[in-house]
Amino acid sequence: MKIVYFGDPVLREECVDVVVNEKTVKIADEMLEALKLYKGFGLAGPQVGITKKIVVIRFNEEEEPLYVFNLKFLEHSQEQNLMEEGCLSLPGIWEKVVRPEKVRVSYQDRNGEEHVETLDGLEARVFQHEGDHLYGKLFIDHISLIKRKLLKKKLDKIRKGIILEEFLPESK
Ligand SMILES: [Zn+2]
């Protein structure tokens, strides 16, 4: 699976719910392979051109990856925090983003089992970042206009398909 970069309209589309079955788990398996190859924390359907609510998350090599189907946000904390984010669809761009510190989410795992969890720290952050992708949002939508203007040249390059080799898996 190839990563879709900023500028592709699929990244702005809203995703649909899925039934967790052999077919959708297979898509998630393939997304996980891409995630490992590109060395990210999380990958959402639209980032491989699939407008379905499928997300895979992997914080490190030791931990079991998470298969997150039909992710929903039930609650957000009032408290917010600031963390730097990057995105496989926006290679080379890193910006600090303010988001709720804690979130309560529901999703189904690869067996179709329903989970309801309260998350904080890096987990809350990655779930929110990936959750945005399911609604056509990107982390740069959260930063100030001034900061966004400063990124214009970089964003234009990505939009034109100029991706530095260091961000492509072949060079690793
Ligand atoms: Zn992303």
Short mmCIF file of C-alpha atoms and ligand atoms in Angstrom, two decimals:
data_model
loop_
_atom_site.label_atom_id
_atom_site.label_comp_id
_atom_site.label_asym_id
_atom_site.label_seq_id
_atom_site.Cartn_x
_atom_site.Cartn_y
_atom_site.Cartn_z
CA MET A 1 0.00 0.00 0.00
CA LYS A 2 1.21 3.45 -0.88
CA ILE A 3 0.82 6.45 1.37
CA VAL A 4 -1.37 9.24 0.01
CA TYR A 5 0.11 12.70 0.48
CA PHE A 6 -1.30 16.12 1.29
CA GLY A 7 -3.07 17.58 -1.73
CA ASP A 8 -4.90 14.38 -2.60
CA PRO A 9 -8.64 15.07 -2.13
CA VAL A 10 -9.17 11.66 -0.52
CA LEU A 11 -7.55 13.05 2.65
CA ARG A 12 -10.45 15.50 2.91
CA GLU A 13 -13.21 12.92 2.67
CA GLU A 14 -15.34 11.61 5.48
CA CYS A 15 -15.09 7.90 6.13
CA VAL A 16 -17.88 5.38 6.50
CA ASP A 17 -18.37 2.76 9.19
CA VAL A 18 -17.30 -0.76 8.36
CA VAL A 19 -18.30 -4.27 9.28
CA VAL A 20 -15.37 -6.04 10.92
CA ASN A 21 -14.82 -9.15 8.84
CA GLU A 22 -12.09 -11.00 6.96
CA LYS A 23 -12.05 -8.38 4.24
CA THR A 24 -11.71 -5.33 6.47
CA VAL A 25 -9.18 -7.06 8.76
CA LYS A 26 -7.12 -7.84 5.67
CA ILE A 27 -7.13 -4.15 4.73
CA ALA A 28 -5.97 -3.32 8.28
CA ASP A 29 -3.21 -5.99 8.04
CA GLU A 30 -1.94 -4.35 4.88
CA MET A 31 -2.16 -0.90 6.47
CA LEU A 32 -0.08 -2.19 9.37
CA GLU A 33 2.61 -3.36 6.95
CA ALA A 34 2.66 0.14 5.43
CA LEU A 35 2.80 1.69 8.89
CA LYS A 36 5.83 -0.42 9.80
CA LEU A 37 7.53 0.35 6.51
CA TYR A 38 7.03 4.10 6.85
CA LYS A 39 7.74 4.02 10.59
CA GLY A 40 4.74 5.89 11.90
CA PHE A 41 2.61 5.61 15.05
CA GLY A 42 -0.72 5.46 13.30
CA LEU A 43 -2.33 5.17 9.91
CA ALA A 44 -5.93 5.86 8.91
CA GLY A 45 -7.86 4.58 5.88
CA PRO A 46 -7.77 7.79 3.79
CA GLN A 47 -3.97 7.81 4.03
CA VAL A 48 -3.95 4.77 1.79
CA GLY A 49 -6.90 6.01 -0.27
CA ILE A 50 -9.58 4.04 1.58
CA THR A 51 -12.47 6.08 2.99
CA LYS A 52 -13.41 3.60 5.69
CA LYS A 53 -13.18 3.93 9.45
CA ILE A 54 -10.12 1.73 9.77
CA VAL A 55 -7.11 2.80 11.82
CA VAL A 56 -3.99 0.93 12.85
CA ILE A 57 -1.80 2.12 15.71
CA ARG A 58 1.57 0.90 16.85
CA PHE A 59 3.55 2.75 19.48
CA ASN A 60 6.65 0.59 19.38
CA GLU A 61 7.95 -2.69 18.10
CA GLU A 62 7.43 -4.55 21.37
CA GLU A 63 3.75 -3.77 21.80
CA GLU A 64 0.92 -5.46 19.97
CA PRO A 65 -0.48 -3.18 17.29
CA LEU A 66 -4.00 -1.88 17.75
CA TYR A 67 -6.68 -2.51 15.16
CA VAL A 68 -9.25 0.24 15.54
CA PHE A 69 -12.47 -0.05 13.57
CA ASN A 70 -15.33 2.44 13.70
CA LEU A 71 -13.59 4.80 16.10
CA LYS A 72 -15.90 7.21 17.91
CA PHE A 73 -15.21 9.92 20.45
CA LEU A 74 -17.60 9.90 23.39
CA GLU A 75 -16.02 12.58 25.60
CA HIS A 76 -13.19 15.10 25.59
CA SER A 77 -11.57 16.55 28.69
CA GLN A 78 -11.67 20.30 29.30
CA GLU A 79 -7.95 20.21 30.00
CA GLN A 80 -5.81 20.51 26.94
CA ASN A 81 -2.16 19.96 26.26
CA LEU A 82 0.41 20.81 23.63
CA MET A 83 2.31 18.11 21.76
CA GLU A 84 4.31 18.02 18.58
CA GLU A 85 2.71 16.05 15.79
CA GLY A 86 3.75 14.77 12.42
CA CYS A 87 1.89 12.78 9.80
CA LEU A 88 2.93 10.25 7.18
CA SER A 89 0.82 12.19 4.67
CA LEU A 90 2.72 15.40 5.49
CA PRO A 91 6.34 14.25 5.47
CA GLY A 92 8.84 16.64 7.02
CA ILE A 93 6.25 18.75 8.80
CA TRP A 94 6.18 18.83 12.58
CA GLU A 95 4.07 21.28 14.55
CA LYS A 96 2.84 21.65 18.09
CA VAL A 97 -0.90 21.12 18.32
CA VAL A 98 -3.29 21.80 21.21
CA ARG A 99 -5.81 19.05 21.90
CA PRO A 100 -7.86 17.72 24.81
CA GLU A 101 -5.63 15.87 27.23
CA LYS A 102 -8.00 12.95 27.72
CA VAL A 103 -10.62 11.34 25.52
CA ARG A 104 -13.16 8.61 25.94
CA VAL A 105 -13.41 6.48 22.82
CA SER A 106 -15.26 3.48 21.52
CA TYR A 107 -14.09 1.19 18.75
CA GLN A 108 -14.09 -2.41 17.63
CA ASP A 109 -10.97 -4.55 17.57
CA ARG A 110 -9.98 -7.09 14.93
CA ASN A 111 -12.40 -9.62 16.39
CA GLY A 112 -15.26 -7.15 16.19
CA GLU A 113 -15.29 -6.80 19.96
CA GLU A 114 -16.40 -3.42 21.27
CA HIS A 115 -14.02 -1.40 23.47
CA VAL A 116 -14.82 1.70 25.49
CA GLU A 117 -11.70 3.29 26.94
CA THR A 118 -10.49 6.50 28.52
CA LEU A 119 -7.13 7.47 27.09
CA ASP A 120 -4.50 10.02 28.01
CA GLY A 121 -0.91 10.87 27.07
CA LEU A 122 0.44 9.69 23.75
CA GLU A 123 -2.46 7.30 23.28
CA ALA A 124 -5.05 10.08 23.51
CA ARG A 125 -2.96 12.12 21.13
CA VAL A 126 -2.56 9.44 18.46
CA PHE A 127 -6.23 8.40 18.63
CA GLN A 128 -7.29 12.02 18.12
CA HIS A 129 -4.87 12.55 15.25
CA GLU A 130 -6.07 9.38 13.50
CA GLY A 131 -9.69 10.16 14.37
CA ASP A 132 -9.33 13.48 12.55
CA HIS A 133 -8.32 11.63 9.38
CA LEU A 134 -11.65 9.79 9.45
CA TYR A 135 -13.41 13.14 9.12
CA GLY A 136 -11.17 14.66 6.47
CA LYS A 137 -9.14 16.68 8.93
CA LEU A 138 -5.38 17.04 9.19
CA PHE A 139 -3.26 18.19 12.13
CA ILE A 140 -2.24 21.35 10.29
CA ASP A 141 -5.91 22.42 10.41
CA HIS A 142 -5.38 22.97 14.15
CA ILE A 143 -2.47 25.40 13.88
CA SER A 144 -2.66 29.17 13.51
CA LEU A 145 -2.98 30.81 10.09
CA ILE A 146 0.36 32.49 10.58
CA LYS A 147 2.09 29.20 11.23
CA ARG A 148 0.28 27.65 8.32
CA LYS A 149 1.52 30.46 6.06
CA LEU A 150 5.06 29.73 7.16
CA LEU A 151 4.57 26.15 6.00
CA LYS A 152 3.23 27.16 2.59
CA LYS A 153 6.39 26.33 0.62
CA LYS A 154 6.73 22.92 2.22
CA LEU A 155 3.04 22.19 1.73
CA ASP A 156 3.19 23.24 -1.92
CA LYS A 157 6.06 20.85 -2.52
CA ILE A 158 4.19 17.94 -0.99
CA ARG A 159 1.12 18.88 -3.01
CA LYS A 160 3.20 18.74 -6.17
CA GLY A 161 4.44 15.30 -5.22
CA ILE A 162 7.95 16.36 -4.34
CA ILE A 163 8.71 14.07 -1.43
CA LEU A 164 12.24 14.01 -0.11
CA GLU A 165 13.83 10.60 -0.43
CA GLU A 166 14.51 10.40 3.28
CA PHE A 167 10.77 10.06 3.82
CA LEU A 168 10.34 7.17 1.41
CA PRO A 169 10.78 3.64 2.73
CA GLU A 170 13.11 2.59 -0.13
CA SER A 171 15.86 4.77 1.29
CA LYS A 172 15.75 3.09 4.68
ZN ZN B 1 -1.81 11.70 10.07
#
